[in-house]
């Protein structure tokens, strides 16, 4: 049994009633980090830090986040793809070795998105993003909604 401070005062995770390791990824180097000592709550927090939901934990010169980020994104993508119907469109970017934790590679990823968008069939053009604010997905959807409202109720104001 641990003393009055409980696990909070234990800095060697082997001294816990059940030896413990927290596993995280150093977002700077991409290497896997096993945390075996230090502040237990910080180690646990680092092992569950999912970028976009929980910020990385900085320990020394490492920015640590959940090791399973790519696994979670892959599982989420598969679950979302399973809900698609024949009317839905799935656009998949070929990212090569750029993963979800490759924040330093954002400048490399942007051109890949551009290449993919330029390869889309002409039927997808209404959903494209343009530098002109009068075009794009929102405008296309708004116009479609407005025209269907007009056809059902000719005197209704357009919102």
CSV table of N, CA and C in Angstrom, one decimal:
chain,number,residue,atom,x,y,z
A,1,UNK,N,0.8,-1.2,0.0
A,1,UNK,CA,0.0,0.0,0.0
A,1,UNK,C,0.9,1.2,0.0
A,2,UNK,N,0.5,2.3,-0.7
A,2,UNK,CA,1.2,3.5,-0.7
A,2,UNK,C,0.9,4.4,0.5
A,3,UNK,N,1.9,5.2,0.8
A,3,UNK,CA,1.7,6.1,2.0
A,3,UNK,C,0.6,7.1,1.8
A,4,UNK,N,0.5,8.1,2.7
A,4,UNK,CA,-0.6,9.1,2.7
A,4,UNK,C,-0.7,9.9,1.4
A,5,UNK,N,0.3,10.1,0.6
A,5,UNK,CA,0.2,10.9,-0.6
A,5,UNK,C,-0.2,10.0,-1.8
A,6,UNK,N,-0.4,8.7,-1.6
A,6,UNK,CA,-0.8,7.9,-2.7
A,6,UNK,C,0.2,7.9,-3.8
A,7,UNK,N,-0.2,7.6,-5.0
A,7,UNK,CA,0.6,7.6,-6.2
A,7,UNK,C,1.2,8.9,-6.6
A,8,UNK,N,0.6,10.0,-6.0
A,8,UNK,CA,1.1,11.3,-6.3
A,8,UNK,C,2.5,11.6,-5.9
A,9,UNK,N,3.0,10.9,-4.9
A,9,UNK,CA,4.3,11.1,-4.4
A,9,UNK,C,5.3,10.1,-4.9
A,10,UNK,N,4.9,9.2,-5.8
A,10,UNK,CA,5.8,8.2,-6.3
A,10,UNK,C,6.3,8.7,-7.7
A,11,UNK,N,7.6,8.7,-7.8
A,11,UNK,CA,8.2,9.2,-9.0
A,11,UNK,C,8.9,8.1,-9.8
A,12,UNK,N,9.1,6.9,-9.2
A,12,UNK,CA,9.6,5.7,-10.0
A,12,UNK,C,8.3,4.8,-10.2
A,13,UNK,N,7.9,4.7,-11.4
A,13,UNK,CA,6.6,4.0,-11.7
A,13,UNK,C,6.8,2.5,-11.4
A,14,UNK,N,8.0,2.0,-11.2
A,14,UNK,CA,8.2,0.6,-10.8
A,14,UNK,C,7.8,0.4,-9.3
A,15,UNK,N,7.8,1.5,-8.6
A,15,UNK,CA,7.4,1.4,-7.1
A,15,UNK,C,5.9,1.4,-6.9
A,16,UNK,N,5.1,1.6,-7.9
A,16,UNK,CA,3.7,1.5,-7.8
A,16,UNK,C,3.2,0.1,-7.5
A,17,UNK,N,2.1,-0.1,-6.9
A,17,UNK,CA,1.6,-1.5,-6.7
A,17,UNK,C,1.6,-2.4,-7.9
A,18,UNK,N,1.3,-1.8,-9.1
A,18,UNK,CA,1.5,-2.5,-10.4
A,18,UNK,C,2.4,-1.6,-11.2
A,19,UNK,N,3.6,-2.1,-11.5
A,19,UNK,CA,4.5,-1.2,-12.3
A,19,UNK,C,3.9,-0.7,-13.5
A,20,UNK,N,4.2,0.6,-13.9
A,20,UNK,CA,3.5,1.3,-14.9
A,20,UNK,C,4.4,1.9,-15.9
A,21,UNK,N,4.0,2.0,-17.2
A,21,UNK,CA,4.7,2.7,-18.2
A,21,UNK,C,3.6,3.5,-19.0
A,22,UNK,N,3.9,4.7,-19.3
A,22,UNK,CA,3.1,5.5,-20.2
A,22,UNK,C,3.8,5.6,-21.5
A,23,UNK,N,3.1,5.5,-22.6
A,23,UNK,CA,3.8,5.5,-23.9
A,23,UNK,C,3.2,6.7,-24.7
A,24,UNK,N,4.0,7.5,-25.3
A,24,UNK,CA,3.6,8.7,-26.0
A,24,UNK,C,4.6,8.8,-27.2
A,25,UNK,N,4.3,9.7,-28.1
A,25,UNK,CA,5.1,10.0,-29.3
A,25,UNK,C,5.7,11.4,-29.2
A,26,UNK,N,7.0,11.5,-29.4
A,26,UNK,CA,7.6,12.9,-29.4
A,26,UNK,C,7.2,13.5,-30.8
A,27,UNK,N,6.4,14.5,-30.8
A,27,UNK,CA,5.9,15.1,-32.0
A,27,UNK,C,7.0,15.8,-32.8
A,28,UNK,N,8.2,16.1,-32.2
A,28,UNK,CA,9.3,16.7,-32.9
A,28,UNK,C,10.1,15.7,-33.7
A,29,UNK,N,10.4,14.6,-33.0
A,29,UNK,CA,11.3,13.6,-33.6
A,29,UNK,C,10.5,12.5,-34.2
A,30,UNK,N,9.2,12.3,-33.8
A,30,UNK,CA,8.4,11.1,-34.2
A,30,UNK,C,8.7,9.9,-33.5
A,31,UNK,N,9.6,9.9,-32.6
A,31,UNK,CA,10.0,8.7,-31.8
A,31,UNK,C,9.1,8.3,-30.7
A,32,UNK,N,9.0,7.0,-30.4
A,32,UNK,CA,8.1,6.6,-29.3
A,32,UNK,C,8.9,6.8,-28.0
A,33,UNK,N,8.2,7.3,-27.0
A,33,UNK,CA,8.8,7.6,-25.7
A,33,UNK,C,8.1,6.8,-24.6
A,34,UNK,N,8.8,6.0,-23.9
A,34,UNK,CA,8.3,5.3,-22.7
A,34,UNK,C,8.6,6.1,-21.5
A,35,UNK,N,7.6,6.4,-20.7
A,35,UNK,CA,7.7,7.2,-19.5
A,35,UNK,C,7.7,6.3,-18.3
A,36,UNK,N,8.8,6.2,-17.6
A,36,UNK,CA,8.9,5.3,-16.5
A,36,UNK,C,9.0,5.9,-15.1
A,37,UNK,N,9.2,7.3,-15.1
A,37,UNK,CA,9.4,8.0,-13.9
A,37,UNK,C,9.0,9.4,-14.1
A,38,UNK,N,8.9,10.2,-13.0
A,38,UNK,CA,8.5,11.6,-13.0
A,38,UNK,C,7.1,11.7,-12.4
A,39,UNK,N,6.4,12.7,-12.8
A,39,UNK,CA,5.1,13.0,-12.3
A,39,UNK,C,4.1,12.1,-13.0
A,40,UNK,N,3.5,11.2,-12.2
A,40,UNK,CA,2.6,10.2,-12.8
A,40,UNK,C,1.4,10.8,-13.6
A,41,UNK,N,0.8,11.9,-13.1
A,41,UNK,CA,-0.3,12.5,-13.7
A,41,UNK,C,0.2,13.2,-15.1
A,42,UNK,N,1.4,13.7,-15.1
A,42,UNK,CA,1.9,14.3,-16.3
A,42,UNK,C,2.2,13.2,-17.4
A,43,UNK,N,2.7,12.1,-16.9
A,43,UNK,CA,3.0,11.0,-17.8
A,43,UNK,C,1.7,10.4,-18.4
A,44,UNK,N,0.6,10.3,-17.6
A,44,UNK,CA,-0.7,9.8,-18.1
A,44,UNK,C,-1.2,10.8,-19.1
A,45,UNK,N,-1.2,12.1,-18.7
A,45,UNK,CA,-1.7,13.1,-19.6
A,45,UNK,C,-1.0,13.1,-21.0
A,46,UNK,N,0.4,12.9,-21.0
A,46,UNK,CA,1.1,12.9,-22.2
A,46,UNK,C,0.7,11.7,-23.1
A,47,UNK,N,0.4,10.6,-22.5
A,47,UNK,CA,0.0,9.4,-23.2
A,47,UNK,C,-1.4,9.5,-23.8
A,48,UNK,N,-2.2,10.5,-23.4
A,48,UNK,CA,-3.6,10.6,-23.9
A,48,UNK,C,-3.8,12.0,-24.6
A,49,UNK,N,-2.7,12.7,-24.9
A,49,UNK,CA,-2.8,14.0,-25.5
A,49,UNK,C,-3.0,13.8,-27.0
A,50,UNK,N,-4.3,14.1,-27.4
A,50,UNK,CA,-4.6,13.9,-28.8
A,50,UNK,C,-4.7,15.3,-29.4
A,51,UNK,N,-3.7,15.7,-30.3
A,51,UNK,CA,-3.7,17.0,-30.9
A,51,UNK,C,-5.1,17.3,-31.5
A,52,UNK,N,-5.6,18.5,-31.3
A,52,UNK,CA,-6.9,18.9,-31.7
A,52,UNK,C,-7.9,18.8,-30.6
A,53,UNK,N,-7.6,17.9,-29.6
A,53,UNK,CA,-8.5,17.7,-28.5
A,53,UNK,C,-7.8,18.1,-27.2
A,54,UNK,N,-6.6,17.6,-27.0
A,54,UNK,CA,-5.7,17.9,-25.9
A,54,UNK,C,-4.4,18.3,-26.4
A,55,UNK,N,-3.8,19.4,-25.9
A,55,UNK,CA,-2.6,19.9,-26.4
A,55,UNK,C,-1.4,18.9,-25.9
A,56,UNK,N,-0.3,18.9,-26.7
A,56,UNK,CA,0.8,18.0,-26.3
A,56,UNK,C,1.3,18.4,-25.0
A,57,UNK,N,2.0,17.5,-24.3
A,57,UNK,CA,2.7,17.8,-23.0
A,57,UNK,C,4.1,17.9,-23.3
A,58,UNK,N,4.7,19.0,-22.8
A,58,UNK,CA,6.1,19.3,-23.0
A,58,UNK,C,6.9,18.8,-21.8
A,59,UNK,N,7.8,17.9,-22.0
A,59,UNK,CA,8.7,17.4,-21.0
A,59,UNK,C,10.1,17.6,-21.5
A,60,UNK,N,10.9,18.5,-20.9
A,60,UNK,CA,12.2,18.8,-21.4
A,60,UNK,C,12.1,19.4,-22.8
A,61,UNK,N,12.8,18.8,-23.8
A,61,UNK,CA,12.7,19.3,-25.2
A,61,UNK,C,11.8,18.4,-26.0
A,62,UNK,N,10.9,17.6,-25.4
A,62,UNK,CA,10.0,16.8,-26.2
A,62,UNK,C,8.6,17.3,-26.0
A,63,UNK,N,7.8,17.3,-27.1
A,63,UNK,CA,6.4,17.6,-27.1
A,63,UNK,C,5.7,16.3,-27.3
A,64,UNK,N,5.1,15.8,-26.2
A,64,UNK,CA,4.5,14.4,-26.2
A,64,UNK,C,3.0,14.4,-26.5
A,65,UNK,N,2.6,13.4,-27.3
A,65,UNK,CA,1.2,13.2,-27.5
A,65,UNK,C,0.9,11.7,-27.6
A,66,UNK,N,-0.4,11.4,-27.8
A,66,UNK,CA,-0.8,10.0,-27.8
A,66,UNK,C,-0.2,9.2,-28.9
A,67,UNK,N,0.3,8.1,-28.6
A,67,UNK,CA,1.0,7.2,-29.6
A,67,UNK,C,-0.1,6.7,-30.6
A,68,UNK,N,-1.3,6.6,-30.2
A,68,UNK,CA,-2.3,5.9,-31.1
A,68,UNK,C,-3.1,6.9,-32.0
A,69,UNK,N,-2.6,8.1,-32.2
A,69,UNK,CA,-3.3,9.1,-33.0
A,69,UNK,C,-3.6,8.6,-34.4
A,70,UNK,N,-2.6,8.1,-35.1
A,70,UNK,CA,-2.9,7.6,-36.5
A,70,UNK,C,-3.9,6.4,-36.4
A,71,UNK,N,-3.8,5.6,-35.4
A,71,UNK,CA,-4.7,4.4,-35.3
A,71,UNK,C,-6.2,4.9,-35.1
A,72,UNK,N,-6.3,6.0,-34.2
A,72,UNK,CA,-7.7,6.5,-34.0
A,72,UNK,C,-8.2,7.2,-35.2
A,73,UNK,N,-7.4,7.9,-35.9
A,73,UNK,CA,-7.8,8.6,-37.2
A,73,UNK,C,-8.2,7.6,-38.2
A,74,UNK,N,-7.4,6.5,-38.3
A,74,UNK,CA,-7.8,5.4,-39.3
A,74,UNK,C,-9.1,4.8,-38.9
A,75,UNK,N,-9.3,4.5,-37.7
A,75,UNK,CA,-10.6,3.8,-37.2
A,75,UNK,C,-11.7,4.8,-37.5
A,76,UNK,N,-11.6,6.1,-37.2
A,76,UNK,CA,-12.6,7.1,-37.4
A,76,UNK,C,-13.0,7.2,-38.9
A,77,UNK,N,-11.9,7.2,-39.7
A,77,UNK,CA,-12.1,7.3,-41.2
A,77,UNK,C,-12.9,6.1,-41.7
A,78,UNK,N,-12.6,4.9,-41.2
A,78,UNK,CA,-13.3,3.7,-41.7
A,78,UNK,C,-14.7,3.7,-41.2
A,79,UNK,N,-15.0,4.2,-40.0
A,79,UNK,CA,-16.4,4.3,-39.5
A,79,UNK,C,-17.2,5.3,-40.3
A,80,UNK,N,-16.6,6.4,-40.7
A,80,UNK,CA,-17.3,7.4,-41.5
A,80,UNK,C,-17.5,6.9,-42.9
A,81,UNK,N,-16.5,6.2,-43.5
A,81,UNK,CA,-16.7,5.7,-44.9
A,81,UNK,C,-17.8,4.7,-44.9
A,82,UNK,N,-18.0,3.9,-43.8
A,82,UNK,CA,-19.1,2.9,-43.8
A,82,UNK,C,-20.5,3.6,-43.8
A,83,UNK,N,-20.6,4.9,-43.5
A,83,UNK,CA,-21.9,5.5,-43.5
A,83,UNK,C,-22.2,6.2,-44.8
A,84,UNK,N,-21.3,6.2,-45.8
A,84,UNK,CA,-21.5,6.9,-47.1
A,84,UNK,C,-22.6,6.2,-47.9
A,85,UNK,N,-23.3,7.0,-48.6
A,85,UNK,CA,-24.3,6.4,-49.6
A,85,UNK,C,-23.8,6.7,-51.0
A,86,UNK,N,-24.6,6.3,-52.0
A,86,UNK,CA,-24.2,6.5,-53.4
A,86,UNK,C,-24.2,8.0,-53.7
A,87,UNK,N,-24.9,8.8,-53.0
A,87,UNK,CA,-24.9,10.2,-53.2
A,87,UNK,C,-23.7,11.0,-52.6
A,88,UNK,N,-23.0,10.3,-51.7
A,88,UNK,CA,-21.9,11.0,-51.0
A,88,UNK,C,-20.6,10.8,-51.9
A,89,UNK,N,-19.7,11.7,-51.6
A,89,UNK,CA,-18.4,11.7,-52.3
A,89,UNK,C,-17.3,11.6,-51.3
A,90,UNK,N,-16.4,10.7,-51.5
A,90,UNK,CA,-15.2,10.5,-50.6
A,90,UNK,C,-14.0,11.0,-51.4
A,91,UNK,N,-13.3,11.9,-50.9
A,91,UNK,CA,-12.1,12.5,-51.5
A,91,UNK,C,-10.9,12.1,-50.6
A,92,UNK,N,-10.0,11.3,-51.2
A,92,UNK,CA,-8.9,10.8,-50.4
A,92,UNK,C,-7.6,11.3,-51.0
A,93,UNK,N,-6.8,12.0,-50.1
A,93,UNK,CA,-5.5,12.5,-50.5
A,93,UNK,C,-4.4,11.5,-50.3
A,94,UNK,N,-3.6,11.3,-51.3
A,94,UNK,CA,-2.4,10.4,-51.2
A,94,UNK,C,-1.3,11.2,-50.5
A,95,UNK,N,-1.1,10.9,-49.2
A,95,UNK,CA,-0.2,11.8,-48.4
A,95,UNK,C,1.2,11.1,-48.3
A,96,UNK,N,1.4,10.0,-48.8
A,96,UNK,CA,2.7,9.3,-48.7
A,96,UNK,C,3.1,9.1,-47.3
A,97,UNK,N,4.3,9.6,-46.9
A,97,UNK,CA,4.8,9.4,-45.6
A,97,UNK,C,4.4,10.5,-44.6
A,98,UNK,N,3.5,11.4,-45.0
A,98,UNK,CA,3.0,12.5,-44.1
A,98,UNK,C,1.9,12.0,-43.3
A,99,UNK,N,2.1,11.8,-42.0
A,99,UNK,CA,1.0,11.3,-41.1
A,99,UNK,C,0.3,12.5,-40.4
A,100,UNK,N,-0.6,12.1,-39.6
A,100,UNK,CA,-1.4,13.0,-38.8
A,100,UNK,C,-0.6,13.8,-37.8
A,101,UNK,N,0.5,13.3,-37.4
A,101,UNK,CA,1.3,14.0,-36.4
A,101,UNK,C,2.5,14.7,-37.1
A,102,UNK,N,2.5,14.8,-38.4
A,102,UNK,CA,3.6,15.4,-39.1
A,102,UNK,C,3.4,16.9,-39.3
A,103,UNK,N,3.3,17.6,-38.2
A,103,UNK,CA,2.9,19.0,-38.2
A,103,UNK,C,4.0,19.9,-38.9
A,104,UNK,N,5.2,19.4,-38.8
A,104,UNK,CA,6.3,20.2,-39.5
A,104,UNK,C,6.2,20.0,-41.0
A,105,UNK,N,5.4,19.0,-41.5
A,105,UNK,CA,5.3,18.8,-42.9
A,105,UNK,C,4.1,19.4,-43.6
A,106,UNK,N,3.4,20.3,-42.9
A,106,UNK,CA,2.2,21.0,-43.4
A,106,UNK,C,2.6,21.7,-44.8
A,107,UNK,N,3.7,22.3,-44.9
A,107,UNK,CA,4.0,23.0,-46.2
A,107,UNK,C,4.1,21.9,-47.3
A,108,UNK,N,4.5,20.7,-47.0
A,108,UNK,CA,4.6,19.6,-48.0
A,108,UNK,C,3.2,19.1,-48.3
A,109,UNK,N,2.3,19.1,-47.4
A,109,UNK,CA,0.9,18.6,-47.6
A,109,UNK,C,0.0,19.4,-48.4
A,110,UNK,N,0.1,20.7,-48.3
A,110,UNK,CA,-0.7,21.7,-49.0
A,110,UNK,C,-0.7,21.4,-50.5
A,111,UNK,N,0.5,21.3,-51.1
A,111,UNK,CA,0.5,21.1,-52.6
A,111,UNK,C,-0.2,19.7,-53.0
A,112,UNK,N,-0.1,18.7,-52.1
A,112,UNK,CA,-0.7,17.4,-52.4
A,112,UNK,C,-2.3,17.6,-52.5
A,113,UNK,N,-2.8,18.5,-51.6
A,113,UNK,CA,-4.2,18.8,-51.7
A,113,UNK,C,-4.6,19.5,-52.9
A,114,UNK,N,-3.8,20.4,-53.4
A,114,UNK,CA,-4.0,21.1,-54.6
A,114,UNK,C,-4.0,20.2,-55.8
A,115,UNK,N,-3.0,19.3,-55.8
A,115,UNK,CA,-3.0,18.3,-56.9
A,115,UNK,C,-4.2,17.4,-57.0
A,116,UNK,N,-4.7,16.9,-55.8
A,116,UNK,CA,-5.9,16.1,-55.7
A,116,UNK,C,-7.1,16.9,-56.2
A,117,UNK,N,-7.2,18.2,-55.8
A,117,UNK,CA,-8.4,18.9,-56.2
A,117,UNK,C,-8.4,19.2,-57.7
A,118,UNK,N,-7.2,19.4,-58.3
A,118,UNK,CA,-7.2,19.7,-59.7
A,118,UNK,C,-7.5,18.4,-60.5
A,119,UNK,N,-7.4,17.2,-59.9
A,119,UNK,CA,-7.6,16.0,-60.6
A,119,UNK,C,-9.1,15.6,-60.5
A,120,UNK,N,-9.9,16.3,-59.8
A,120,UNK,CA,-11.3,16.0,-59.6
A,120,UNK,C,-12.1,16.1,-60.9
A,121,UNK,N,-13.1,15.3,-61.1
A,121,UNK,CA,-13.9,15.4,-62.3
A,121,UNK,C,-14.6,16.7,-62.3
A,122,UNK,N,-15.0,17.2,-63.5
A,122,UNK,CA,-15.7,18.5,-63.7
A,122,UNK,C,-17.0,18.5,-62.8
A,123,UNK,N,-17.6,17.4,-62.6
A,123,UNK,CA,-18.9,17.4,-61.8
A,123,UNK,C,-18.7,17.8,-60.4
A,124,UNK,N,-17.5,17.9,-59.9
A,124,UNK,CA,-17.2,18.3,-58.5
A,124,UNK,C,-16.9,19.8,-58.4
A,125,UNK,N,-16.9,20.5,-59.6
A,125,UNK,CA,-16.5,21.9,-59.6
A,125,UNK,C,-17.4,22.8,-58.7
A,126,UNK,N,-18.7,22.6,-58.7
A,126,UNK,CA,-19.6,23.4,-57.8
A,126,UNK,C,-19.2,23.4,-56.3
A,127,UNK,N,-18.5,22.4,-55.9
A,127,UNK,CA,-18.1,22.3,-54.5
A,127,UNK,C,-16.7,22.8,-54.3
A,128,UNK,N,-16.0,23.2,-55.3
A,128,UNK,CA,-14.6,23.7,-55.2
A,128,UNK,C,-14.5,25.0,-54.4
A,129,UNK,N,-13.4,25.3,-53.9
A,129,UNK,CA,-13.1,26.5,-53.2
A,129,UNK,C,-12.4,27.4,-54.2
A,130,UNK,N,-12.8,28.7,-54.2
A,130,UNK,CA,-12.2,29.6,-55.1
A,130,UNK,C,-11.8,30.8,-54.3
A,131,UNK,N,-10.9,31.7,-54.9
A,131,UNK,CA,-10.5,32.9,-54.2
A,131,UNK,C,-11.7,33.9,-54.3
A,132,UNK,N,-12.6,33.7,-55.2
A,132,UNK,CA,-13.8,34.6,-55.2
A,132,UNK,C,-14.9,34.1,-54.3
A,133,UNK,N,-15.3,35.0,-53.4
A,133,UNK,CA,-16.3,34.6,-52.3
A,133,UNK,C,-17.6,34.2,-52.9
A,134,UNK,N,-17.9,34.5,-54.1
A,134,UNK,CA,-19.2,34.2,-54.7
A,134,UNK,C,-19.3,32.8,-55.2
A,135,UNK,N,-18.2,32.0,-55.1
A,135,UNK,CA,-18.3,30.6,-55.6
A,135,UNK,C,-18.0,29.7,-54.4
A,136,UNK,N,-18.1,28.4,-54.7
A,136,UNK,CA,-17.7,27.5,-53.6
A,136,UNK,C,-18.9,26.7,-53.1
A,137,UNK,N,-18.6,25.8,-52.2
A,137,UNK,CA,-19.6,24.8,-51.7
A,137,UNK,C,-20.8,25.5,-51.1
A,138,UNK,N,-20.5,26.5,-50.2
A,138,UNK,CA,-21.6,27.1,-49.5
A,138,UNK,C,-22.5,27.8,-50.4
A,139,UNK,N,-22.0,28.6,-51.4
A,139,UNK,CA,-22.8,29.3,-52.3
A,139,UNK,C,-23.6,28.3,-53.2
A,140,UNK,N,-23.0,27.2,-53.6
A,140,UNK,CA,-23.7,26.2,-54.4
A,140,UNK,C,-24.9,25.7,-53.6
A,141,UNK,N,-24.6,25.3,-52.3
A,141,UNK,CA,-25.7,24.7,-51.5
A,141,UNK,C,-26.8,25.8,-51.2
A,142,UNK,N,-26.4,27.0,-50.9
A,142,UNK,CA,-27.3,28.1,-50.7
A,142,UNK,C,-28.2,28.3,-51.9
A,143,UNK,N,-27.6,28.3,-53.1
A,143,UNK,CA,-28.4,28.5,-54.3
A,143,UNK,C,-29.4,27.4,-54.5
A,144,UNK,N,-28.9,26.1,-54.2
A,144,UNK,CA,-29.8,25.0,-54.4
A,144,UNK,C,-30.9,25.0,-53.4
A,145,UNK,N,-30.7,25.4,-52.2
A,145,UNK,CA,-31.7,25.5,-51.2
A,145,UNK,C,-32.7,26.6,-51.5
A,146,UNK,N,-32.2,27.7,-52.0
A,146,UNK,CA,-33.0,28.9,-52.3
A,146,UNK,C,-33.9,28.5,-53.5
A,147,UNK,N,-33.4,27.9,-54.5
A,147,UNK,CA,-34.3,27.5,-55.7
A,147,UNK,C,-35.3,26.5,-55.3
A,148,UNK,N,-35.0,25.6,-54.4
A,148,UNK,CA,-36.0,24.6,-54.1
A,148,UNK,C,-37.1,25.3,-53.2
A,149,UNK,N,-36.7,26.2,-52.4
A,149,UNK,CA,-37.7,27.0,-51.6
A,149,UNK,C,-38.6,27.8,-52.5
A,150,UNK,N,-38.0,28.4,-53.5
A,150,UNK,CA,-38.8,29.2,-54.5
A,150,UNK,C,-39.8,28.3,-55.2
A,151,UNK,N,-39.4,27.2,-55.6
A,151,UNK,CA,-40.3,26.3,-56.4
A,151,UNK,C,-41.5,25.8,-55.6
A,152,UNK,N,-41.3,25.6,-54.2
A,152,UNK,CA,-42.3,25.1,-53.4
A,152,UNK,C,-43.3,26.2,-52.9
A,153,UNK,N,-42.7,27.4,-52.7
A,153,UNK,CA,-43.5,28.5,-52.2
A,153,UNK,C,-43.1,29.8,-52.9
A,154,UNK,N,-43.6,30.1,-54.0
A,154,UNK,CA,-43.1,31.2,-54.8
A,154,UNK,C,-43.1,32.5,-54.1
A,155,UNK,N,-43.9,32.8,-53.1
A,155,UNK,CA,-43.9,34.1,-52.5
A,155,UNK,C,-43.1,34.1,-51.3
A,156,UNK,N,-42.4,33.0,-50.9
A,156,UNK,CA,-41.6,33.0,-49.7
A,156,UNK,C,-40.3,33.8,-49.9
A,157,UNK,N,-39.9,34.6,-48.8
A,157,UNK,CA,-38.6,35.3,-48.9
A,157,UNK,C,-37.4,34.3,-48.9
A,158,UNK,N,-36.4,34.6,-49.6
A,158,UNK,CA,-35.2,33.8,-49.6
A,158,UNK,C,-34.3,34.1,-48.4
A,159,UNK,N,-33.9,33.0,-47.7
A,159,UNK,CA,-33.1,33.3,-46.5
A,159,UNK,C,-31.7,32.8,-46.7
